[in-house]
XYZ file of C-alpha atoms in Angstrom:
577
model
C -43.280 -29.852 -52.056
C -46.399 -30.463 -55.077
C -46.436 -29.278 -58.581
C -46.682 -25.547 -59.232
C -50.398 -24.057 -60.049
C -51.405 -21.742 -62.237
C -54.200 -19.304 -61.363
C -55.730 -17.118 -63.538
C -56.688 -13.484 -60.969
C -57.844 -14.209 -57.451
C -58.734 -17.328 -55.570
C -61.682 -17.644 -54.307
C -62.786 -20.425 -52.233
C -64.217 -22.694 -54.521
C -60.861 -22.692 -56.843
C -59.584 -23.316 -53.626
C -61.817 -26.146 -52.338
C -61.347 -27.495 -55.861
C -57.162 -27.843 -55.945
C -57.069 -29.506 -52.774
C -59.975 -32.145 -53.567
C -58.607 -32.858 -57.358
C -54.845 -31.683 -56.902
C -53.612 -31.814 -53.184
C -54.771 -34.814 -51.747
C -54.079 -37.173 -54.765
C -50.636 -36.084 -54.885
C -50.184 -36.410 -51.334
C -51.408 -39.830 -50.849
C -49.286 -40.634 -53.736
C -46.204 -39.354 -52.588
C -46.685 -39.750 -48.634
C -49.641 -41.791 -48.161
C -52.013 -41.678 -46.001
C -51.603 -39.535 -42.257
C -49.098 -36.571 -44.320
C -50.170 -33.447 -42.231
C -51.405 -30.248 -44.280
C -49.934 -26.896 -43.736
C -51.844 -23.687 -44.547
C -51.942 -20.037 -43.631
C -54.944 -18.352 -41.910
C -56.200 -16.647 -45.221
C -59.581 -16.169 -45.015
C -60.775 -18.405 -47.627
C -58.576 -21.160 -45.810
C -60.737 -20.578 -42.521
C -64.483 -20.946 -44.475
C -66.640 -23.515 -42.798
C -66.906 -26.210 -46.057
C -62.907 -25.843 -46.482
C -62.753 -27.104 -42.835
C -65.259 -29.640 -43.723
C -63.205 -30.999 -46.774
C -60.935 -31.663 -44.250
C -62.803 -33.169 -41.832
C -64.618 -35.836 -44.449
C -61.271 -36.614 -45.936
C -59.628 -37.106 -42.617
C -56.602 -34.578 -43.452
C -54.611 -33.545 -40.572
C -54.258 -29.387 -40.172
C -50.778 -28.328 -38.784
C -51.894 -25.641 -36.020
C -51.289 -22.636 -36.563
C -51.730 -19.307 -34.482
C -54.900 -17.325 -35.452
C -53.577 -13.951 -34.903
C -50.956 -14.621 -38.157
C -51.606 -14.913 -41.663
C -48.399 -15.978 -42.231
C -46.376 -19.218 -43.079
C -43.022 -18.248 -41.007
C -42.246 -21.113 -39.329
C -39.874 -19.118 -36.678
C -42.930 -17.596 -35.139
C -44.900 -21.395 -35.046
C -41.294 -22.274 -33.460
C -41.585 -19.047 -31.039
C -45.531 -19.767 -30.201
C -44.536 -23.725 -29.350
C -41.390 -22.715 -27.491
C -42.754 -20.009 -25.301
C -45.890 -22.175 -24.516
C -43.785 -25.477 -23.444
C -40.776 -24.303 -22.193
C -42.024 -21.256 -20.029
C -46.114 -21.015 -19.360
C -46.864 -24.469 -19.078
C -43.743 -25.063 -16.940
C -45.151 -25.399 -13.246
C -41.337 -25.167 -11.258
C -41.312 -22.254 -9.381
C -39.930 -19.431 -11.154
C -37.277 -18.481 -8.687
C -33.536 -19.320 -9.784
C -35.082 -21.918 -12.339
C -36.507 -19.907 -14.711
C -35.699 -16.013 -13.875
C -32.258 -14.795 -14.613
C -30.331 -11.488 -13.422
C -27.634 -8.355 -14.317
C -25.771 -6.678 -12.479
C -24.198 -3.116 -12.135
C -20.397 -2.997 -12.260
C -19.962 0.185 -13.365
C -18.095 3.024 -10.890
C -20.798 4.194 -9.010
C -22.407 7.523 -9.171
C -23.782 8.395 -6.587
C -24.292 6.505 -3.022
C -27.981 7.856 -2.543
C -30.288 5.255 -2.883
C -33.552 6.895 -3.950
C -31.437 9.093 -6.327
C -30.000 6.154 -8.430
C -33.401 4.976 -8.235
C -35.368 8.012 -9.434
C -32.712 8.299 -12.414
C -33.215 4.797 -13.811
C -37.029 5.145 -13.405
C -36.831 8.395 -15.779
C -34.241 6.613 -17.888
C -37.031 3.816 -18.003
C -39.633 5.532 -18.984
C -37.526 7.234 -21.578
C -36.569 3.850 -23.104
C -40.896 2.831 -22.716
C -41.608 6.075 -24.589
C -39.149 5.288 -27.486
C -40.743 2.232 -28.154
C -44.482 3.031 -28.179
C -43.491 5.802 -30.511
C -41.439 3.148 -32.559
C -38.552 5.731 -32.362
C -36.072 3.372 -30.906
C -32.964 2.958 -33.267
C -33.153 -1.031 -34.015
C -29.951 -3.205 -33.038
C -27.808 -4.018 -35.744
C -24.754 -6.041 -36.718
C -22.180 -4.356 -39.003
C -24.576 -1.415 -38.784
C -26.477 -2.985 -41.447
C -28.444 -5.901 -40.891
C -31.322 -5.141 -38.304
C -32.082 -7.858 -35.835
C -35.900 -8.925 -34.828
C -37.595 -5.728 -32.250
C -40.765 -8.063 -31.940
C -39.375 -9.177 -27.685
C -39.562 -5.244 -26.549
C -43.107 -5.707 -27.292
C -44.047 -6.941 -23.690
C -40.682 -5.322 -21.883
C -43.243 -2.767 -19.965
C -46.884 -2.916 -18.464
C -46.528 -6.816 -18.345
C -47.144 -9.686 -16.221
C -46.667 -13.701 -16.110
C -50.627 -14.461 -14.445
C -50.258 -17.710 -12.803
C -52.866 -20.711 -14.143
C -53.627 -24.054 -13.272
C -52.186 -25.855 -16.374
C -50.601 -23.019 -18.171
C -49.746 -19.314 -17.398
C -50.930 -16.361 -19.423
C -48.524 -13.217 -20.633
C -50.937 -10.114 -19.714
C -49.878 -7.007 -21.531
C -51.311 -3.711 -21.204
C -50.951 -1.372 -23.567
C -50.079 1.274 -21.250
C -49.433 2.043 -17.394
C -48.917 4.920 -15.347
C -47.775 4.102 -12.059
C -45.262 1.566 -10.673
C -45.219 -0.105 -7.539
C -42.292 0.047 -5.094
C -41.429 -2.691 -2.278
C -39.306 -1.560 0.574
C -38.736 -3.101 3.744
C -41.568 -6.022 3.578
C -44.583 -2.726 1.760
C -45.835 -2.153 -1.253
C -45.995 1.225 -2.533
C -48.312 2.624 -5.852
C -45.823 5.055 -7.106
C -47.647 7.583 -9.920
C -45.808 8.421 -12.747
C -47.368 11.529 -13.905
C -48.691 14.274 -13.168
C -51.351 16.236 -15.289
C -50.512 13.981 -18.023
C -46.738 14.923 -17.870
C -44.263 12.495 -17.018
C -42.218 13.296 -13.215
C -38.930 14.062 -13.799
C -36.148 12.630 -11.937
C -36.310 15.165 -8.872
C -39.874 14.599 -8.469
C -39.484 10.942 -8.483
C -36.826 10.935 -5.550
C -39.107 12.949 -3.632
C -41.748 10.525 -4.395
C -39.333 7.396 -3.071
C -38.143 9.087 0.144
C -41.452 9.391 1.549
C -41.384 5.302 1.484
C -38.245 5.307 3.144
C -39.330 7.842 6.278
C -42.440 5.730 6.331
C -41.786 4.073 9.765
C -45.783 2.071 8.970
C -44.985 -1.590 9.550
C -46.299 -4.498 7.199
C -49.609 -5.860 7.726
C -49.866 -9.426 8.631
C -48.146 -11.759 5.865
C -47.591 -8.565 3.903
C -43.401 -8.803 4.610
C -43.299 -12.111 3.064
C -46.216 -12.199 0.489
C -43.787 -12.273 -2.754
C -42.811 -15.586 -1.451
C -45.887 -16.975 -3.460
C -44.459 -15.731 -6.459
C -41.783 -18.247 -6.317
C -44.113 -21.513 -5.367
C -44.968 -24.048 -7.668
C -47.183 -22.012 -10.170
C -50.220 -24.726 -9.862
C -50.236 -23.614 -6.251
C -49.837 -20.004 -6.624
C -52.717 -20.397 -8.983
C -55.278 -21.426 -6.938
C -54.326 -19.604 -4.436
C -54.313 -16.421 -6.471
C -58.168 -17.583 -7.409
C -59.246 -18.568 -3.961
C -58.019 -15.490 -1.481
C -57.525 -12.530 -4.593
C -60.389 -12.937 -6.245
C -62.382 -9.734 -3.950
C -61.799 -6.852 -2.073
C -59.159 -5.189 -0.756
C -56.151 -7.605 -1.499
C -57.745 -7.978 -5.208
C -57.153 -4.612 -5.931
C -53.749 -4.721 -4.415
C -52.446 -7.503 -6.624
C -53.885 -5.789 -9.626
C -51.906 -2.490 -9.068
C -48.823 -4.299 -8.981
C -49.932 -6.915 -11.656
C -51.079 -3.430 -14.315
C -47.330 -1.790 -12.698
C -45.305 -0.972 -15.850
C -42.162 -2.816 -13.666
C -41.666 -3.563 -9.957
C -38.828 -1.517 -7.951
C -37.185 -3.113 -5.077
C -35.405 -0.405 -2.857
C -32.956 -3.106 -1.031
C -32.374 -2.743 2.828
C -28.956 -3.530 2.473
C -25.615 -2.578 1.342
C -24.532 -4.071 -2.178
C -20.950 -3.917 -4.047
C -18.096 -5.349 -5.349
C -14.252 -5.954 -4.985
C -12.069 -7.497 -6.844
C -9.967 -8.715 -3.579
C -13.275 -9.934 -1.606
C -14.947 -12.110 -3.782
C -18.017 -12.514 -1.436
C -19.111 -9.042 -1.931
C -19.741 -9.767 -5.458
C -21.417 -13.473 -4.426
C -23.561 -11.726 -2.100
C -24.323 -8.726 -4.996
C -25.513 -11.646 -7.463
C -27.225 -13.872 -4.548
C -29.905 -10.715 -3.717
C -30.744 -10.196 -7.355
C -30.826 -13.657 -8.299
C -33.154 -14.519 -5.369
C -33.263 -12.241 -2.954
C -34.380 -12.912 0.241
C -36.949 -15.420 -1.563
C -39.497 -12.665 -0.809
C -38.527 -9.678 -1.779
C -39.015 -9.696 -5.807
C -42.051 -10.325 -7.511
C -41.656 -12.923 -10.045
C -44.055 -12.525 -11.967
C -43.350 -8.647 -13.631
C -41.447 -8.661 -16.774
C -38.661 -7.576 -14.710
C -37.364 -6.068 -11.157
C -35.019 -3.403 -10.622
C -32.985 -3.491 -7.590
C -31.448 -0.537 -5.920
C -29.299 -1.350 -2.839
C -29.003 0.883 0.334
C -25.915 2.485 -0.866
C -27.121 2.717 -4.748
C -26.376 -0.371 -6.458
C -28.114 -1.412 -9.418
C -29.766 -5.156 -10.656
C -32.109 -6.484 -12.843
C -34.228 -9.452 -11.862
C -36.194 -10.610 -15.480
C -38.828 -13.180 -15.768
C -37.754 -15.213 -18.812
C -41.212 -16.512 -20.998
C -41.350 -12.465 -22.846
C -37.675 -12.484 -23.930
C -34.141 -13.090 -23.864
C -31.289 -11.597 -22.317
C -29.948 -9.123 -25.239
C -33.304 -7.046 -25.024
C -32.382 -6.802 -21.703
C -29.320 -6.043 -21.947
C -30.273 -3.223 -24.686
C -32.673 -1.261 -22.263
C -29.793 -1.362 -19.265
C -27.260 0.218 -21.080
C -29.422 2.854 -22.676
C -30.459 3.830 -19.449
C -26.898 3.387 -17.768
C -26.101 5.799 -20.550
C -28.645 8.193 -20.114
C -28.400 8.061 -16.364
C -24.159 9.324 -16.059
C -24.579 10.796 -19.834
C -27.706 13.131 -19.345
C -29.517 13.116 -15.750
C -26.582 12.789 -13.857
C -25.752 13.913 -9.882
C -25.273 17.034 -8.458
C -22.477 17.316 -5.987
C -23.964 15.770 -2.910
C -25.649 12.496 -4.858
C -28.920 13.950 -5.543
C -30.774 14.136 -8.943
C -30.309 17.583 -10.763
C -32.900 20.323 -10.290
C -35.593 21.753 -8.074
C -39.271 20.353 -6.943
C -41.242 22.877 -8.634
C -44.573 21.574 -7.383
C -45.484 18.689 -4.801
C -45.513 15.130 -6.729
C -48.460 12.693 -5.990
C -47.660 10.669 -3.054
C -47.119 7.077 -3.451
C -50.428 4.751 -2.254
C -49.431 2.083 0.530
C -51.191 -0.814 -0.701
C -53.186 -3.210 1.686
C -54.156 -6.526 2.034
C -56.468 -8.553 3.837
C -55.239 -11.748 3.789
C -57.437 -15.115 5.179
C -55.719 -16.966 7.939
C -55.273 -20.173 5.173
C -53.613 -17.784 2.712
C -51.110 -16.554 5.832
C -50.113 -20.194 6.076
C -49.283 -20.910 2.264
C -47.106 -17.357 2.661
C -45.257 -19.051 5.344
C -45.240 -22.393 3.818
C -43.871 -20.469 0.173
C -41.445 -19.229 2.340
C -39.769 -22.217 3.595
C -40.051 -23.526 -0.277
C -37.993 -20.121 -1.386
C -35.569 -20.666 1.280
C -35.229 -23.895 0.689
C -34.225 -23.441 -3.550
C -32.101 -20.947 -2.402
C -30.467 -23.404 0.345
C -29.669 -25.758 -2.994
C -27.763 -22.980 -5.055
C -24.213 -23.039 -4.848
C -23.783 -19.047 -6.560
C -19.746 -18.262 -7.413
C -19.167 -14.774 -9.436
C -15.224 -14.711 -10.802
C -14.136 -11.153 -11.406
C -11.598 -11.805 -14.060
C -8.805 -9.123 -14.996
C -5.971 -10.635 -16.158
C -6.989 -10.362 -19.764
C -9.821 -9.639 -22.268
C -11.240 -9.846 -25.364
C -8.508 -7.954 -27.044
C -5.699 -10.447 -25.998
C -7.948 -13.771 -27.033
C -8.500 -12.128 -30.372
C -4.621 -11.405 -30.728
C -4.460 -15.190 -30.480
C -6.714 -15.452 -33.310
C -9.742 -17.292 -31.861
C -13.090 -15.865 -31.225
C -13.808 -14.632 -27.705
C -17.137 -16.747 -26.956
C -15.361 -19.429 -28.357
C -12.327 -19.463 -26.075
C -14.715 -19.388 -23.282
C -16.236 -22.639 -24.689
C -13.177 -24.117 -24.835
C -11.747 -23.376 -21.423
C -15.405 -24.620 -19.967
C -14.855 -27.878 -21.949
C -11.460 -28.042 -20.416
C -12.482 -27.311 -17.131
C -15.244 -29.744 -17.423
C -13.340 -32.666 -18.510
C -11.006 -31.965 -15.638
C -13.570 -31.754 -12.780
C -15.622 -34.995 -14.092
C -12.917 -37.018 -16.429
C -15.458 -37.145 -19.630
C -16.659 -35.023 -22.236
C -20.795 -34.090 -21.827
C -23.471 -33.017 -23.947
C -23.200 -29.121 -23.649
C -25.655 -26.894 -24.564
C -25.148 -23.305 -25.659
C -27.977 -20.485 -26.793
C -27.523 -18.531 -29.712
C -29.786 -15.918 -31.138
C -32.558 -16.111 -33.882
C -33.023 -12.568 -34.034
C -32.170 -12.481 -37.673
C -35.413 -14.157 -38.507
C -38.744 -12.824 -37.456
C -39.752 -13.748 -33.970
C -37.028 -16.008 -33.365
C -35.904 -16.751 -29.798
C -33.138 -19.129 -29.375
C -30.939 -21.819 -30.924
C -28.893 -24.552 -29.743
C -25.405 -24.411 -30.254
C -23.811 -27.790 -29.468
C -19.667 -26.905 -28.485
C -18.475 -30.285 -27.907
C -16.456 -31.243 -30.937
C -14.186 -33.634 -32.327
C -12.218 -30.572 -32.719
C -12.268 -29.271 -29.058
C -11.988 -32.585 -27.351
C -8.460 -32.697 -29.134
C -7.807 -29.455 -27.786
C -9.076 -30.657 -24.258
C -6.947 -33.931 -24.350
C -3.675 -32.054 -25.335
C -3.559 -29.696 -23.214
C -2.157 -32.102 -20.233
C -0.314 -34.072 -22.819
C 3.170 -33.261 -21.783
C 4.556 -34.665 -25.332
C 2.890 -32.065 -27.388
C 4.576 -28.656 -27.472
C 2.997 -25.663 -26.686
C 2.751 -24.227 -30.509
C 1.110 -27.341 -30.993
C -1.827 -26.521 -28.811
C -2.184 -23.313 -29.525
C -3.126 -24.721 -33.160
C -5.337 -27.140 -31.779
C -7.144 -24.479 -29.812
C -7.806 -22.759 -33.343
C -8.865 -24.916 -34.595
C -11.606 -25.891 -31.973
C -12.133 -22.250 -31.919
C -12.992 -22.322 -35.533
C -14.922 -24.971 -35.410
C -16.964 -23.712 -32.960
C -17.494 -20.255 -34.429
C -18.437 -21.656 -37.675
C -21.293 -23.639 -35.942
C -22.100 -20.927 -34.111
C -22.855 -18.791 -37.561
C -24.710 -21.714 -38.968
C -27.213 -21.607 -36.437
C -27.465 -17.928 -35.904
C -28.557 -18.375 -39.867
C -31.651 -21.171 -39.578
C -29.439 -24.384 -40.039
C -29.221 -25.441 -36.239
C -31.310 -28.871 -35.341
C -32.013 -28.831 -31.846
C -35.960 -26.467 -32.274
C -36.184 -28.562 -34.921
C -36.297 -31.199 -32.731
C -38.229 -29.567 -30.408
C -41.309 -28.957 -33.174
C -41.207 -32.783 -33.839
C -41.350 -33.378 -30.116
C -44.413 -31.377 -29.730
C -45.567 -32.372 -32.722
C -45.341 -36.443 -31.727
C -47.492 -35.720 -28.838
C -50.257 -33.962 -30.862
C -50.561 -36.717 -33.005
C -49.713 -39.383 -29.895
C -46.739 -40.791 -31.991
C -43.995 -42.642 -30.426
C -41.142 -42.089 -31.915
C -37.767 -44.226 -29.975
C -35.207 -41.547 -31.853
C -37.164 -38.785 -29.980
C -36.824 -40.397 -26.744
C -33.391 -41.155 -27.114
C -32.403 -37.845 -28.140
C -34.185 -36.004 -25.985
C -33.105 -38.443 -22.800
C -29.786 -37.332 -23.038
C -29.299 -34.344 -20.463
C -27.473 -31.177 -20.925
C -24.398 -31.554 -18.330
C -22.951 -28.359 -18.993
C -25.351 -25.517 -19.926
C -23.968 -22.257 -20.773
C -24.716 -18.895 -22.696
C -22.641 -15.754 -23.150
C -23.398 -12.078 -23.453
C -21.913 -9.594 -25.678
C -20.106 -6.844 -23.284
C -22.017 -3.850 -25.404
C -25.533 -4.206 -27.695
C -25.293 -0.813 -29.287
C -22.330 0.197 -31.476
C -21.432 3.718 -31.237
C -23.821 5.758 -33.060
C -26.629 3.472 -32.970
C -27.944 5.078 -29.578
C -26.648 8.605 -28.864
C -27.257 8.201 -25.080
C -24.800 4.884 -25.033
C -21.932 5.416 -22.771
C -18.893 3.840 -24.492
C -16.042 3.951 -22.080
C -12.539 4.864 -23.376
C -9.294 2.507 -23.533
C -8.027 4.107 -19.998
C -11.655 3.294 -18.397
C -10.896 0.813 -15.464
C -14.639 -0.415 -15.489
C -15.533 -1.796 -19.433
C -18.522 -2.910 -18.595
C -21.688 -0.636 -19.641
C -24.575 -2.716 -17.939
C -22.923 -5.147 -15.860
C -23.777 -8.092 -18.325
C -21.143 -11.000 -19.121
C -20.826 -14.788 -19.695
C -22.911 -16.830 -17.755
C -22.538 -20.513 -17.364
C -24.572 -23.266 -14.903
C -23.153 -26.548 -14.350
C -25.038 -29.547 -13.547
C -22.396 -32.398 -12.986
C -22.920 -36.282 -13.094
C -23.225 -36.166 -9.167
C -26.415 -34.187 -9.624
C -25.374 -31.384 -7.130
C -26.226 -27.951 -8.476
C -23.539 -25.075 -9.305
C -23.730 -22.090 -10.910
C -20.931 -19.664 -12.133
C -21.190 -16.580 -13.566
């Protein structure tokens, strides 16, 4: 922070070149010597050629800073750094690592596959329509404060386009067709027709011609999605080398231009709360599938199971889960709400005219690119070999009964992790939880770091048979608080962990070594974990919301909950959800 100018009107670029030669720099060496790194904004006078040159002759460092922003808001430097290091120049395969997944619990509506499916595409495209017109109702909390819309941006008509050293987000403004994979095909599904967007009947007519299309896949067509979930570096080239031309170029650029990709699911899906393998083997296909059957790379996958089932598979560099969460309950809500069934599990109404029927795509694939299929194969079944996947259908108690206690919901959560932890492994680990930025512009994430004095006290009385059992309730208040306070400090800018991150990346751009860095960032996260708000919307923000009633046996509008992967000291892999 320098001493405050005055300037008389508008600056030009010689008042400007003149206040950093004769004001700038001489207080800067002063007060931080030589190396201090200058921050600016990408005004245009900031960006003429003998400004850079100043620069340049008096060997000032530039901060860099994204061209398509005029603006000094650090959140969106933090957002550009994060979503560049963390996702696109991340080379792991995106399968389990980086993807994540929802489910459907609610009571299902109807058992017809194509139905469901036709519904949810409508509901969709509803949602898509809503936000180009900027129409959408914005997410609030207390119905006052709006959060950050800037993620729903690239929810449609997007695609993660595999590079060598760093993958690109492609957006396209608009699309107007989907593509559908059903038992190892790929479908171009039109939306429209005449400019007009199908409704629901005409898009289950649409999907049951796929499923009485008794073709059979072409060879290394069942299992080409498999590349998707390679290394990216590899997936890369070979997305260079064998769909660069012809007939498998055009292919992968009608599913890559797809506003989403639909997976119609050969195989029964559900849930019950006395079989808890159902449920495993509900979040095992829409976490992974089959290792093939998802394409990674779209913004997101919808999966509809043989008997109607609903998941979302969402590639995680364009957003976080909330925005996700957002779009499945408004079209949950629309779809039992509005659309709805008739009697026999069909979509409502009559085909008034024949739809446009849905393009098989085809492929000619080069004998070297059927091997890497197979080869990406073995690699997808071999991640999914490693992942240990447990769902818990809990029923006992909710939200309603923690809060009686006085503690915060997420918070009790934390704590019982933290307990459970320190049970399994006999020690207390650095444990990472993600809280929202969304109250800043273009913020992502921030750490939230649960492990306490506060709830190790809880932890270590709990099996304390000396201390009584009002005695740790208090103590689980009190980690409670604790924990919800830090949880509100970072939600409002003062967490430290992106902070970190920004001097990280910042240390390699200037090749600094710094041993607090290393040791900081050395330490791994034992216990990562992140919850999920049961509802986005309050009631009245979206009119097409379905907000169940007290006497409701399902609660849960999109199928979205807590979701928590453990990585203990023994370096096996588990994840619970």
């Amino acid at each position: 922070m320098g001493p405050l100018i005055r300037i008389q009107g508008s600056m030009h670029k010689f008042q400007y070149e003149d206040t950093l030669e004769n004001r700038m720099r001489p207080y800067a060496l002063n007060s931080l010597g030589r190396g201090f790194i200058f921050q600016q904004d990408n005004d245009l006078k900031h960006r003429y050629k003998h400004i850079q040159n100043l620069f340049s002759r008096r060997h000032i460092t530039l901060l860099d800073w994204p061209s398509q922003s005029p603006d000094l808001n650090i959140f969106e430097r933090v957002t550009d750094w994060w979503e560049d290091y963390v996702y696109l120049r991340e080379r792991s395969p995106l399968l389990v690592y980086s993807n994540w997944y929802g489910l459907d619990y609610m009571p299902l509506p109807t058992t017809n596959q194509v139905a469901r499916a036709a519904n949810f595409i409508y509901a969709a495209l509803t949602f898509r329509k809503l936000l180009n017109t900027q129409t959408l109702k914005p997410v609030t909390i207390q119905d006052f404060i709006p959060l950050c819309a800037c993620q729903y941006e690239r929810m449609f008509n997007t695609t993660r386009v595999p590079d060598v050293k760093k993958d690109r987000l492609v957006h396209l403004s608009d699309s107007q067709h989907i593509v559908v994979y059903h038992r190892g095909r790929y479908y171009k599904v039109l939306l429209y027709n005449k400019k007009h967007l199908l409704k629901p009947v005409d898009l289950q007519w649409q999907l049951q011609q796929i499923l009485d299309d008794s073709s059979v896949p072409a060879s290394g067509e069942h299992h080409l999605a498999a590349l998707t979930a390679n290394n990216r570096t590899v997936w890369a080239n070979a997305r260079t080398t064998y769909f660069s031309k012809g007939l498998s170029k055009a292919s992968l650029k009608a599913i890559e231009d797809a506003a989403f990709f639909l997976v119609l699911y050969d195989e029964d899906l559900d849930f019950d709360p006395k079989d808890p393998s159902k449920l495993n083997k509900f979040s095992q296909a829409i976490l992974h599938g089959k290792g093939y059957s998802l394409w990674l790379d779209k913004s997101f996958n919808i999966v509809v199971s043989k008997n109607g089932r609903l998941g979302c598979n969402c590639e995680h560099s364009w957003c976080d889960s909330p925005i996700m969460t957002h779009f499945w309950e408004f079209c949950i809500g629309m779809e039992v709400t509005q659309l709805k069934y008739t009697e026999d599990g069909n979509t409502v109404g009559e085909l008034e005219e024949t739809p446009p029927v849905p393009i098989r795509l085809k492929w000619d694939l080069h004998p070297e690119c059927l091997d890497l299929v197979r080869s990406s194969t073995r690699i997808a079944s071999d991640i999914i070999a490693e992942v240990d996947l447990q769902v818990l259908y809990h029923s006992d108690y909710g939200k309603n009964f923690i809060k009686q206690r006085k503690v915060s919901p997420d918070a009790f959560v934390q704590m019982v992790l933290q307990l459970a932890y320190y049970r399994d492994a006999r020690c207390f680990n650095l444990t990472y939880e993600a809280a929202m930025m969304r109250l800043f512009r273009e913020g992502r994430t921030e750490t939230v770091r649960p492990v306490t004095r506060e709830s190790c006290d809880f932890v270590l009385s709990v099996d304390n048979p000396d201390i009584s059992v009002k005695e740790k309730l208090a103590f689980l208040q009190r980690a409670c608080q604790k924990h919800q306070e830090s949880y509100m400090n970072v939600m409002c800018g003062k967490g430290v962990d992106r902070h970190i991150f920004c001097l990280y990346i910042l240390s390699k751009h200037l090749d600094v070594k710094s041993h607090f860095l290393k040791e900081v960032l050395g330490e791994p996260w034992r216990l990562s974990t992140s919850q999920e708000a049961r509802t986005i919307t309050r009631r009245g923000q979206a009119s097409t919301i379905f907000v169940p009633t007290r006497k409701a046996k399902h609660r849960l509008t999109g199928g979205f909950s807590s979701t928590y992967s453990w990585c203990p000291p023994s370096g096996t892999v588990r994840l619970k959800c």
